[in-house]
Amino acid sequence: MRSDGTRPAPMFLKLAAFGGLLFLHVPLLLIFLYAFTTEEKSYQFPPPGLTLKWFSVVWGRQDIWDAMWLSVKVASIATLIALVLGTCAAAAVSRARFFGRDYLSLLFILPIALPGIITGISLRSAFSMMDIPFSTWTIVLGHATFCIVVVYNNALARFRRTSGSMIEASMDLGADGFQTFRHVVLPQIGSALLAGGMLAFALSFDEVIVTTFTAGQQSTLPIWMLNELIRPRQRPVTNVVAIFVVAVTFIPILAAYYLTREGEHTGGAGK
Amino acid sequence: MTDSSGVTRRVSDALFRHPLWLLVLLLLPPLLWLGVIYLGSLLALLLHSFYSIDEFSGLIVYEFSLSTYAELLRLSNMDVIIRSLMMAIAVTLGCAAMAFPISYYAARYAKGKWKALFYLLVMLPLWSSYLVKVYAWKLILAKEGIVSWVAEQVHLTWALDALLSIPVVGGPSLSISYIGTFLVFCYVWLPYMILPTQAALERVPGNLIEASADLGANPGQTFRTVILPLALPGLIAGSIFTFSLTLGDYIIPQIIGNSSYFLGQAVYTLQGTAGNIPLAAAFTVVPIVIMLIYLSIAKRMGAFDAL
């Protein structure tokens, strides 16, 4: 497929590519540095001194724990809903041709293709029209809406790689639909679902734009951070939380990456 | 197969014999969710844009009128729309320019382990916290921050000052200027551009490029006539994200930028503190219309296959 790479990359291409990667990563690394700074009033660089004090400050802050707990709760429920709905949708779209199938894909993409603020404001006005008070569930409602597409994409890609003849064989051999699903379909799509679910979790755990409209007075971890960004109190505390958020989102992403990659190998890689 | 008799057996047999039922059963839950909750509230919002607000009482008048849209055409409101559009275009072009070399290198030169590493190095910033990224740039661009410090170390403070003194895009410091806003937007959306572009470039057969060279094209000609047209669907697919995300974002310009409004901020303020839901709704129609036009063009250019 690709050229044999006998010719090395031109110098300017190398520079541009690696420069671009540096551009993507240096800012994230700086967050780590600033979590240890002794300066709490400004963003002075280089930091005048280094300290571990902020980690213990964060540990003792109840507001941060509360925000984190809410975020975990919302992300878990939203992921579960997205897993069920996204898999259903992917199964339907991959297995059958029917009227309006292309528009259906568009409908699933819409919540992430349209700016998040539109999702946010329309949900909020719908809540206020129907007198629904803000709660954990109003946040979940918004998050699940844009998480579905992540699971859907992952599951659809896997469904397209697996062949329907396995399902037919299973049914021919006397398994009923539920047994077939449990013993044939689920093992095939399992890792794709796990990957999709983890990405959905990361997406929800980090979401702020839709959440500002659906949370009311509640504060998820990103909302807490947003408030700190607008009205900073102890700046290094925000950095420690930022590191934590990065860690929480990195682990599922790395795991999802390895899961889908292995799936490609075992799936026969016949794209 | 002991438990396969009974109800479950009959249900599953029925579903297998009537694929349409199964299809309906599978499609109904996601369609209900997205159709009722998402589209429903979206339509309710759009409906609001045809109402107007009473100037004296500040209450919503539930009568069909186009006066809210007329208000949208006011100079100050058009300003917001044009500013957001220009920013979205600039950010999309900036992202495309930065993404192309990375995608090209990853698609054609990176092999094996390096390729996996490249992919991860793009994925990690894509999925890492949006707010953390914005926050990192606050640290970098602040007046006492890193950019100023580096400029001082290499004696380029004059260049930074010159950049900041450019009218319109400049400002008192990078974190309070359009240049800063542009940089942060580019940074935050760059991975969204890299991934589809790389996917499109992966599909360009290597022998096509060799053929082009054999037939006497120089590298520039090969790039313009072979690589770029084939990569275009990928670039357009990426631009859907960069364009749409920039249009709707209200957090980045609020934290990094001068205080002039972008679409997202206008909507946010109008529905929140101002309580003018009709105008906020009319404002949201603008990105929806722009994005629908954009999506239909993208679909025609084959960008959906590159997603």
Coordinates of C-alpha atoms in Angstrom, one line a residue:
Chain A
M1 CA 0.0 0.0 0.0
R2 CA 2.4 2.6 1.2
S3 CA 5.7 3.4 -0.5
D4 CA 8.6 1.4 0.9
G5 CA 10.0 4.3 2.8
T6 CA 13.3 3.8 1.1
R7 CA 13.5 7.6 0.8
P8 CA 13.5 9.3 4.2
A9 CA 11.0 12.1 4.9
P10 CA 12.1 15.5 3.8
M11 CA 13.6 17.7 6.6
F12 CA 10.8 20.3 6.6
L13 CA 8.1 17.7 6.8
K14 CA 9.9 16.1 9.8
L15 CA 10.2 19.5 11.5
A16 CA 6.6 20.4 10.8
A17 CA 5.3 17.1 12.1
F18 CA 7.4 16.9 15.2
G19 CA 6.8 20.6 15.9
G20 CA 3.1 20.0 15.6
L21 CA 3.3 17.2 18.1
L22 CA 5.3 19.3 20.5
F23 CA 2.6 22.0 20.1
L24 CA 0.1 19.4 21.2
H25 CA 1.9 18.2 24.2
V26 CA 4.0 21.0 25.8
P27 CA 0.9 22.8 27.2
L28 CA -0.3 19.7 28.9
L29 CA 3.1 19.1 30.5
L30 CA 3.2 22.7 31.8
I31 CA 0.0 21.9 33.8
F32 CA 2.0 19.4 35.8
L33 CA 4.8 21.8 36.5
Y34 CA 2.4 24.5 37.8
A35 CA 0.8 22.0 40.2
F36 CA 4.0 22.2 42.2
T37 CA 4.6 26.0 42.2
T38 CA 4.7 28.0 45.4
E39 CA 3.2 31.0 43.7
E40 CA -0.5 31.1 44.1
K41 CA -1.5 34.6 42.9
S42 CA -0.2 34.6 39.4
Y43 CA 1.0 32.4 36.6
Q44 CA 4.6 33.5 37.0
F45 CA 7.1 31.6 34.9
P46 CA 9.5 30.0 35.9
P47 CA 7.8 29.1 39.2
P48 CA 9.7 30.7 42.1
G49 CA 9.7 27.4 44.1
L50 CA 8.3 23.9 44.1
T51 CA 6.1 22.3 46.8
L52 CA 3.8 19.3 47.3
K53 CA 1.5 21.3 49.6
W54 CA -1.3 21.6 47.0
F55 CA -1.9 17.9 46.8
S56 CA -2.8 17.8 50.5
V57 CA -4.9 20.9 50.2
V58 CA -6.9 19.2 47.4
W59 CA -7.3 16.1 49.5
G60 CA -8.9 18.1 52.3
R61 CA -11.4 20.0 50.1
Q62 CA -14.9 18.7 50.4
D63 CA -16.2 20.7 47.4
I64 CA -13.8 19.0 45.1
W65 CA -14.7 15.5 46.4
D66 CA -18.4 16.3 45.9
A67 CA -17.9 17.5 42.4
M68 CA -15.8 14.5 41.6
W69 CA -18.4 12.1 42.9
L70 CA -21.2 13.8 40.9
S71 CA -19.0 13.6 37.7
V72 CA -18.3 9.9 38.3
K73 CA -22.0 9.2 38.9
V74 CA -23.2 11.1 35.8
A75 CA -20.5 9.6 33.6
S76 CA -21.3 6.1 34.7
I77 CA -25.1 6.4 34.1
A78 CA -24.7 8.2 30.8
T79 CA -22.2 5.6 29.6
L80 CA -24.6 2.8 30.5
I81 CA -27.5 4.4 28.6
A82 CA -25.2 5.2 25.6
L83 CA -24.0 1.5 25.6
V84 CA -27.5 0.2 25.3
L85 CA -28.8 2.7 22.8
G86 CA -25.7 2.9 20.7
T87 CA -25.4 -0.9 20.3
C88 CA -29.1 -1.2 19.3
A89 CA -28.6 1.6 16.7
A90 CA -25.4 0.1 15.4
A91 CA -26.9 -3.4 15.2
A92 CA -29.9 -2.1 13.2
V93 CA -27.9 0.1 10.8
S94 CA -25.3 -2.6 10.1
R95 CA -27.6 -5.5 9.6
A96 CA -30.4 -4.1 7.5
R97 CA -31.0 -1.7 4.7
F98 CA -34.1 0.3 5.1
F99 CA -35.6 3.6 4.1
G100 CA -33.9 6.6 5.6
R101 CA -30.8 4.8 6.9
D102 CA -28.4 7.5 5.8
Y103 CA -30.5 10.1 7.6
L104 CA -30.4 8.0 10.7
S105 CA -26.6 8.1 10.7
L106 CA -26.9 11.9 10.3
L107 CA -29.2 12.0 13.3
F108 CA -26.7 10.1 15.5
I109 CA -23.9 12.4 14.4
L110 CA -25.9 15.6 14.9
P111 CA -25.4 15.9 18.7
I112 CA -21.6 16.2 18.1
A113 CA -21.7 17.8 14.7
L114 CA -23.8 20.8 15.9
P115 CA -22.1 23.0 18.5
G116 CA -22.6 21.7 22.1
I117 CA -24.2 25.0 23.1
I118 CA -27.2 24.2 20.9
T119 CA -27.8 20.9 22.6
G120 CA -27.4 22.7 25.9
I121 CA -29.7 25.6 25.4
S122 CA -32.4 23.5 23.7
L123 CA -32.4 21.0 26.6
R124 CA -32.5 23.8 29.1
S125 CA -35.5 25.5 27.5
A126 CA -37.2 22.1 27.2
F127 CA -36.7 21.5 30.9
S128 CA -38.0 24.9 31.8
M129 CA -41.0 24.5 29.5
M130 CA -41.9 21.2 31.2
D131 CA -41.1 22.5 34.7
I132 CA -38.4 19.8 35.2
P133 CA -36.2 20.8 38.1
F134 CA -32.4 20.4 37.6
S135 CA -31.0 17.2 39.0
T136 CA -28.4 14.6 38.4
W137 CA -30.8 13.2 35.8
T138 CA -31.0 16.4 33.7
I139 CA -27.2 16.2 33.4
V140 CA -27.3 12.6 32.5
L141 CA -29.9 13.3 29.8
G142 CA -27.7 15.7 28.1
H143 CA -24.5 13.6 28.4
A144 CA -26.1 10.4 27.1
T145 CA -27.3 12.2 24.0
F146 CA -23.8 12.9 22.8
C147 CA -22.3 9.7 24.2
I148 CA -24.5 7.5 22.0
V149 CA -22.6 8.4 18.9
V150 CA -19.2 7.3 20.4
V151 CA -20.6 3.8 21.2
Y152 CA -22.5 3.7 17.9
N153 CA -19.3 4.4 15.9
N154 CA -17.3 1.8 17.7
A155 CA -20.0 -0.8 17.6
L156 CA -20.8 -0.1 13.9
A157 CA -17.2 -0.5 12.9
R158 CA -17.0 -3.9 14.6
F159 CA -20.4 -5.1 13.3
R160 CA -19.2 -4.3 9.8
R161 CA -16.1 -6.5 10.3
T162 CA -18.0 -9.5 11.7
S163 CA -20.0 -11.6 9.3
G164 CA -23.6 -12.5 9.7
S165 CA -23.0 -16.2 8.8
M166 CA -21.8 -16.9 12.4
I167 CA -25.2 -15.8 13.7
E168 CA -27.0 -17.9 11.2
A169 CA -24.8 -20.9 12.0
S170 CA -25.5 -20.5 15.7
M171 CA -29.3 -20.3 15.0
D172 CA -29.0 -23.4 12.7
L173 CA -27.3 -25.3 15.5
G174 CA -30.3 -24.7 17.7
A175 CA -29.4 -21.7 19.8
D176 CA -32.1 -19.2 20.3
G177 CA -31.7 -15.5 19.7
F178 CA -30.6 -14.6 23.2
Q179 CA -28.1 -17.5 23.4
T180 CA -26.7 -16.4 20.1
F181 CA -26.4 -12.9 21.3
R182 CA -24.7 -14.0 24.5
H183 CA -22.3 -16.6 23.1
V184 CA -21.7 -15.4 19.5
V185 CA -22.5 -11.7 19.1
L186 CA -21.3 -10.4 22.5
P187 CA -17.8 -12.0 22.4
Q188 CA -17.4 -10.5 18.9
I189 CA -18.3 -7.0 19.8
G190 CA -17.4 -7.0 23.4
S191 CA -14.1 -5.2 23.2
A192 CA -15.5 -2.6 20.8
L193 CA -18.3 -1.9 23.3
L194 CA -15.8 -1.7 26.2
A195 CA -13.7 0.7 24.1
G196 CA -16.8 2.8 23.2
G197 CA -18.0 2.8 26.7
M198 CA -14.6 4.0 28.1
L199 CA -14.5 6.8 25.5
A200 CA -18.0 7.7 26.3
F201 CA -17.1 7.8 30.0
A202 CA -14.1 10.1 29.3
L203 CA -16.2 12.3 27.1
S204 CA -18.9 12.7 29.8
F205 CA -16.4 13.0 32.7
D206 CA -14.9 16.0 30.9
E207 CA -17.9 17.7 29.4
V208 CA -18.6 21.3 30.3
I209 CA -20.5 23.1 27.6
V210 CA -23.8 21.1 27.7
T211 CA -23.4 20.7 31.5
T212 CA -23.5 24.4 32.2
F213 CA -27.0 24.4 30.8
T214 CA -28.3 21.3 32.4
A215 CA -26.7 21.3 35.9
G216 CA -28.4 24.3 37.5
Q217 CA -26.6 24.9 40.8
Q218 CA -24.9 21.5 40.9
S219 CA -21.2 21.3 40.1
T220 CA -19.4 18.5 38.3
L221 CA -15.7 18.5 38.3
P222 CA -15.4 20.4 35.0
I223 CA -17.9 23.0 36.2
W224 CA -15.9 23.4 39.4
M225 CA -12.8 24.0 37.2
L226 CA -14.6 26.5 35.0
N227 CA -15.6 28.5 38.1
E228 CA -12.0 28.5 39.2
L229 CA -10.8 29.6 35.8
I230 CA -13.2 32.6 35.8
R231 CA -12.7 33.5 39.5
P232 CA -9.4 32.0 40.6
R233 CA -8.9 31.4 44.3
Q234 CA -5.9 29.1 44.8
R235 CA -4.5 28.6 41.3
P236 CA -2.2 25.6 42.0
V237 CA -5.2 23.7 43.5
T238 CA -6.9 23.9 40.1
N239 CA -3.7 22.5 38.6
V240 CA -3.7 19.5 40.9
V241 CA -7.4 18.8 40.0
A242 CA -6.4 19.3 36.3
I243 CA -3.7 16.6 36.6
F244 CA -6.3 14.3 38.2
V245 CA -8.8 14.9 35.4
V246 CA -6.1 14.2 32.8
A247 CA -5.2 11.0 34.6
V248 CA -8.8 9.8 34.8
T249 CA -9.4 10.5 31.1
F250 CA -6.0 9.1 29.9
I251 CA -6.4 5.7 31.4
P252 CA -9.7 4.7 29.7
I253 CA -8.4 6.2 26.4
L254 CA -5.2 4.1 26.5
A255 CA -7.2 1.0 27.4
A256 CA -9.7 1.7 24.6
Y257 CA -6.9 2.1 22.2
Y258 CA -5.4 -1.3 23.0
L259 CA -8.8 -3.0 23.1
T260 CA -9.8 -1.9 19.6
R261 CA -6.3 -2.6 18.2
E262 CA -6.3 -6.1 19.5
G263 CA -9.8 -6.6 18.1
E264 CA -8.5 -5.7 14.7
H265 CA -5.9 -8.4 14.8
T266 CA -8.3 -11.2 16.0
G267 CA -11.0 -10.0 13.7
G268 CA -9.0 -11.1 10.7
A269 CA -8.2 -7.5 9.8
G270 CA -10.3 -8.0 6.6
K271 CA -11.6 -4.4 6.2
Chain B
M1 CA -30.1 -26.1 25.6
T2 CA -32.4 -26.8 28.5
D3 CA -33.7 -23.3 29.0
S4 CA -34.3 -22.6 25.3
S5 CA -37.9 -23.8 25.4
G6 CA -40.7 -21.5 26.6
V7 CA -41.2 -17.9 26.2
T8 CA -37.6 -16.8 25.3
R9 CA -37.5 -19.4 22.6
R10 CA -40.8 -18.3 21.1
V11 CA -39.9 -14.6 21.3
S12 CA -36.5 -15.1 19.6
D13 CA -37.9 -17.4 17.0
A14 CA -40.6 -14.8 16.2
L15 CA -37.9 -12.1 15.9
F16 CA -35.8 -14.3 13.7
R17 CA -38.7 -15.0 11.4
H18 CA -39.8 -11.4 11.2
P19 CA -36.6 -9.4 10.8
L20 CA -38.7 -6.2 10.6
W21 CA -39.9 -6.6 14.2
L22 CA -36.3 -7.1 15.3
L23 CA -35.3 -4.0 13.4
V24 CA -38.1 -1.9 15.0
L25 CA -37.2 -3.3 18.4
L26 CA -33.5 -2.3 17.9
L27 CA -34.2 1.1 16.4
L28 CA -37.0 2.2 18.7
P29 CA -35.1 3.0 21.9
P30 CA -32.3 5.1 20.2
L31 CA -34.7 6.8 17.9
L32 CA -37.0 7.7 20.8
W33 CA -34.1 9.1 22.8
L34 CA -32.6 11.1 20.0
G35 CA -35.9 11.9 18.3
V36 CA -37.9 12.9 21.3
I37 CA -35.3 14.3 23.7
Y38 CA -32.8 15.7 21.3
L39 CA -34.8 16.7 18.2
G40 CA -37.8 17.6 20.3
S41 CA -36.1 20.1 22.4
L42 CA -34.2 21.4 19.4
L43 CA -37.5 22.1 17.6
A44 CA -39.0 23.6 20.7
L45 CA -36.0 26.0 20.8
L46 CA -36.4 26.8 17.1
L47 CA -40.1 27.5 17.7
H48 CA -39.1 30.1 20.3
S49 CA -37.1 32.0 17.7
F50 CA -40.5 32.9 16.0
Y51 CA -41.8 34.4 19.2
S52 CA -40.7 37.8 20.4
I53 CA -40.0 39.6 23.6
D54 CA -42.1 42.5 24.9
E55 CA -39.7 45.4 25.3
F56 CA -41.4 46.8 28.3
S57 CA -42.4 43.8 30.4
G58 CA -39.5 41.6 29.2
L59 CA -41.9 38.7 28.9
I60 CA -42.1 36.4 25.9
V61 CA -45.0 37.1 23.5
Y62 CA -46.2 33.8 22.2
E63 CA -47.3 35.0 18.8
F64 CA -45.7 34.2 15.5
S65 CA -43.5 37.0 14.3
L66 CA -40.3 37.5 12.4
S67 CA -39.3 40.5 14.5
T68 CA -36.7 38.5 16.4
Y69 CA -34.9 37.6 13.2
A70 CA -35.1 41.2 12.2
E71 CA -33.3 42.1 15.4
L72 CA -30.6 39.6 14.5
L73 CA -29.8 41.8 11.5
R74 CA -28.9 44.7 13.8
L75 CA -25.4 45.9 13.4
S76 CA -24.2 44.8 16.8
N77 CA -25.6 41.3 16.3
M78 CA -24.3 41.0 12.8
D79 CA -20.9 41.9 14.2
V80 CA -21.0 38.9 16.5
I81 CA -22.0 36.6 13.7
I82 CA -19.3 37.9 11.3
R83 CA -16.7 37.8 14.0
S84 CA -17.5 34.1 14.8
L85 CA -17.5 33.1 11.2
M86 CA -14.2 34.8 10.5
M87 CA -12.7 33.1 13.6
A88 CA -14.1 29.7 12.5
I89 CA -12.7 30.1 9.0
A90 CA -9.3 31.2 10.3
V91 CA -9.2 28.4 12.9
T92 CA -10.1 25.8 10.2
L93 CA -7.4 27.0 7.9
G94 CA -4.9 27.2 10.7
C95 CA -5.7 23.6 11.8
A96 CA -5.6 22.3 8.3
A97 CA -2.1 23.9 7.8
M98 CA -0.8 22.4 11.0
A99 CA -2.6 19.0 10.7
F100 CA -1.4 18.2 7.2
P101 CA 2.3 17.7 7.8
I102 CA 1.6 15.6 11.0
S103 CA -1.0 13.5 9.1
Y104 CA 1.2 13.1 6.1
Y105 CA 4.2 12.1 8.1
A106 CA 2.1 9.6 10.2
A107 CA 0.5 8.1 7.1
R108 CA 3.5 7.8 4.8
Y109 CA 6.7 7.6 6.8
A110 CA 5.9 6.4 10.3
K111 CA 6.1 2.6 10.6
G112 CA 5.2 0.0 13.2
K113 CA 5.8 1.2 16.7
W114 CA 6.3 4.8 15.6
K115 CA 2.9 4.7 13.9
A116 CA 1.2 3.5 17.0
L117 CA 3.0 6.1 19.0
F118 CA 2.0 8.9 16.6
Y119 CA -1.6 7.8 16.8
L120 CA -1.5 7.8 20.6
L121 CA 0.2 11.1 20.7
V122 CA -2.7 12.6 18.7
M123 CA -5.4 10.7 20.6
L124 CA -4.3 11.7 24.0
P125 CA -4.6 15.5 23.6
L126 CA -7.9 14.9 21.7
W127 CA -9.4 13.2 24.6
S128 CA -7.7 15.0 27.5
S129 CA -9.8 17.5 29.3
Y130 CA -10.9 20.4 27.3
L131 CA -10.8 22.8 30.3
V132 CA -7.4 21.6 31.2
K133 CA -6.1 22.5 27.8
V134 CA -7.7 25.9 27.8
Y135 CA -6.3 26.4 31.3
A136 CA -2.8 25.4 30.1
W137 CA -2.9 28.2 27.5
K138 CA -3.9 30.7 30.2
L139 CA -0.6 29.9 31.9
I140 CA 1.3 30.2 28.6
L141 CA -0.2 33.4 27.3
A142 CA -0.6 35.4 30.5
K143 CA 1.4 38.6 30.7
E144 CA 3.7 37.1 33.3
G145 CA 3.5 33.7 31.6
I146 CA 5.8 31.5 29.5
V147 CA 5.6 33.2 26.1
S148 CA 6.8 36.5 27.6
W149 CA 9.5 34.8 29.5
V150 CA 10.8 32.9 26.5
A151 CA 10.7 36.1 24.4
E152 CA 12.7 37.8 27.1
Q153 CA 15.3 35.0 27.2
V154 CA 15.9 35.0 23.5
H155 CA 15.7 38.8 23.3
L156 CA 12.6 38.8 21.1
T157 CA 10.4 40.9 23.4
W158 CA 10.3 43.5 20.6
A159 CA 8.8 41.0 18.2
L160 CA 6.1 40.0 20.7
D161 CA 5.3 43.7 21.2
A162 CA 5.2 44.2 17.5
L163 CA 2.8 41.3 17.2
L164 CA 0.6 42.6 19.9
S165 CA 0.5 46.1 18.5
I166 CA -1.1 45.0 15.3
P167 CA -4.5 46.7 15.2
V168 CA -7.6 44.5 15.7
V169 CA -5.9 41.2 16.3
G170 CA -3.4 42.5 18.9
G171 CA -4.0 43.6 22.5
P172 CA -2.3 44.3 25.8
S173 CA -1.2 40.7 26.2
L174 CA -1.6 37.5 24.2
S175 CA -4.2 36.2 26.6
I176 CA -6.4 39.2 25.9
S177 CA -6.1 39.3 22.1
Y178 CA -7.7 37.6 19.0
I179 CA -4.3 36.1 18.3
G180 CA -4.5 34.3 21.7
T181 CA -8.1 33.1 21.0
F182 CA -7.1 31.9 17.6
L183 CA -4.1 29.9 19.0
V184 CA -6.1 28.2 21.7
F185 CA -8.9 27.3 19.3
C186 CA -6.3 25.8 16.9
Y187 CA -4.7 23.9 19.7
V188 CA -7.9 22.5 21.1
W189 CA -9.4 21.4 17.8
L190 CA -6.2 20.3 16.0
P191 CA -6.5 16.5 16.7
Y192 CA -10.0 16.6 15.2
M193 CA -8.4 17.7 11.9
I194 CA -5.4 15.3 12.1
L195 CA -7.3 12.0 12.4
P196 CA -9.6 12.2 9.3
T197 CA -6.8 13.8 7.2
Q198 CA -4.5 10.9 8.2
A199 CA -7.2 8.4 7.4
A200 CA -7.7 9.9 4.0
L201 CA -3.9 10.0 3.3
E202 CA -3.5 6.4 4.4
R203 CA -5.8 5.5 1.5
V204 CA -3.7 7.2 -1.1
P205 CA -1.8 4.3 -2.8
G206 CA 1.9 4.8 -2.8
N207 CA 2.3 3.7 -6.4
L208 CA 0.0 6.5 -7.5
I209 CA 2.6 8.9 -6.2
E210 CA 5.4 7.0 -7.9
A211 CA 3.5 6.9 -11.1
S212 CA 3.1 10.7 -10.9
A213 CA 6.8 11.1 -10.4
D214 CA 7.6 8.6 -13.2
L215 CA 5.4 10.6 -15.6
G216 CA 7.5 13.7 -14.9
A217 CA 5.7 15.6 -12.2
N218 CA 7.9 17.3 -9.7
P219 CA 7.0 16.9 -6.0
G220 CA 5.0 20.2 -6.0
Q221 CA 2.9 19.1 -8.9
T222 CA 2.4 15.6 -7.4
F223 CA 1.2 17.3 -4.2
R224 CA -1.2 19.6 -5.9
T225 CA -2.6 17.2 -8.5
V226 CA -2.5 13.8 -6.7
I227 CA -2.1 14.0 -3.0
L228 CA -4.2 17.1 -2.2
P229 CA -7.3 16.1 -4.1
L230 CA -7.3 12.7 -2.5
A231 CA -6.7 14.1 0.9
L232 CA -9.4 16.7 0.5
P233 CA -12.4 14.6 1.8
G234 CA -10.4 14.0 5.0
L235 CA -9.6 17.7 5.4
I236 CA -13.2 18.6 4.9
A237 CA -14.3 15.9 7.4
G238 CA -12.0 17.4 9.9
S239 CA -13.1 20.9 9.1
I240 CA -16.7 20.0 10.0
F241 CA -15.4 19.6 13.6
T242 CA -13.1 22.6 13.7
F243 CA -15.7 24.8 12.1
S244 CA -18.7 23.7 14.2
L245 CA -16.8 23.6 17.5
T246 CA -15.4 27.1 17.0
L247 CA -18.8 28.5 16.1
G248 CA -20.4 27.2 19.2
D249 CA -17.7 27.6 21.8
Y250 CA -18.3 30.2 24.5
I251 CA -15.7 29.2 27.0
I252 CA -12.4 29.8 25.1
P253 CA -13.2 33.4 24.1
Q254 CA -14.5 34.1 27.6
I255 CA -11.2 33.0 29.2
I256 CA -8.7 33.9 26.5
G257 CA -9.5 36.9 24.4
N258 CA -10.7 40.5 24.6
S259 CA -14.2 41.0 25.8
S260 CA -15.9 41.1 22.4
Y261 CA -18.6 38.5 22.0
F262 CA -18.7 35.4 19.9
L263 CA -21.9 33.5 18.9
G264 CA -21.7 31.1 21.8
Q265 CA -21.2 33.8 24.4
A266 CA -24.1 35.9 22.9
V267 CA -26.4 32.9 23.2
Y268 CA -25.3 32.1 26.7
T269 CA -25.7 35.7 27.9
L270 CA -29.1 36.1 26.1
Q271 CA -30.6 33.0 27.6
G272 CA -29.1 33.5 31.0
T273 CA -28.8 36.9 32.5
A274 CA -30.7 38.7 29.8
G275 CA -33.5 36.1 29.7
N276 CA -34.2 36.8 26.0
I277 CA -34.9 33.3 24.9
P278 CA -36.4 34.2 21.5
L279 CA -33.3 36.2 20.5
A280 CA -31.0 33.5 21.9
A281 CA -33.0 30.9 19.9
A282 CA -32.6 33.0 16.7
F283 CA -28.9 33.2 17.4
T284 CA -28.6 29.4 17.6
V285 CA -30.4 29.1 14.3
V286 CA -27.4 30.9 12.7
P287 CA -24.8 28.1 13.4
I288 CA -27.4 25.4 12.7
V289 CA -28.1 26.9 9.2
I290 CA -24.4 27.4 8.6
M291 CA -23.6 23.8 9.7
L292 CA -26.4 22.3 7.7
I293 CA -25.1 24.0 4.6
Y294 CA -21.6 23.0 5.5
L295 CA -22.6 19.4 6.1
S296 CA -24.5 19.1 2.8
I297 CA -21.5 20.5 0.9
A298 CA -19.2 18.1 2.9
K299 CA -21.5 15.1 2.1
R300 CA -21.4 16.0 -1.6
M301 CA -17.6 16.1 -1.5
G302 CA -17.4 12.6 0.0
A303 CA -16.3 13.8 3.4
F304 CA -18.7 11.4 5.2
D305 CA -16.8 8.4 4.0
A306 CA -13.6 9.9 5.5
L307 CA -15.1 10.3 9.0

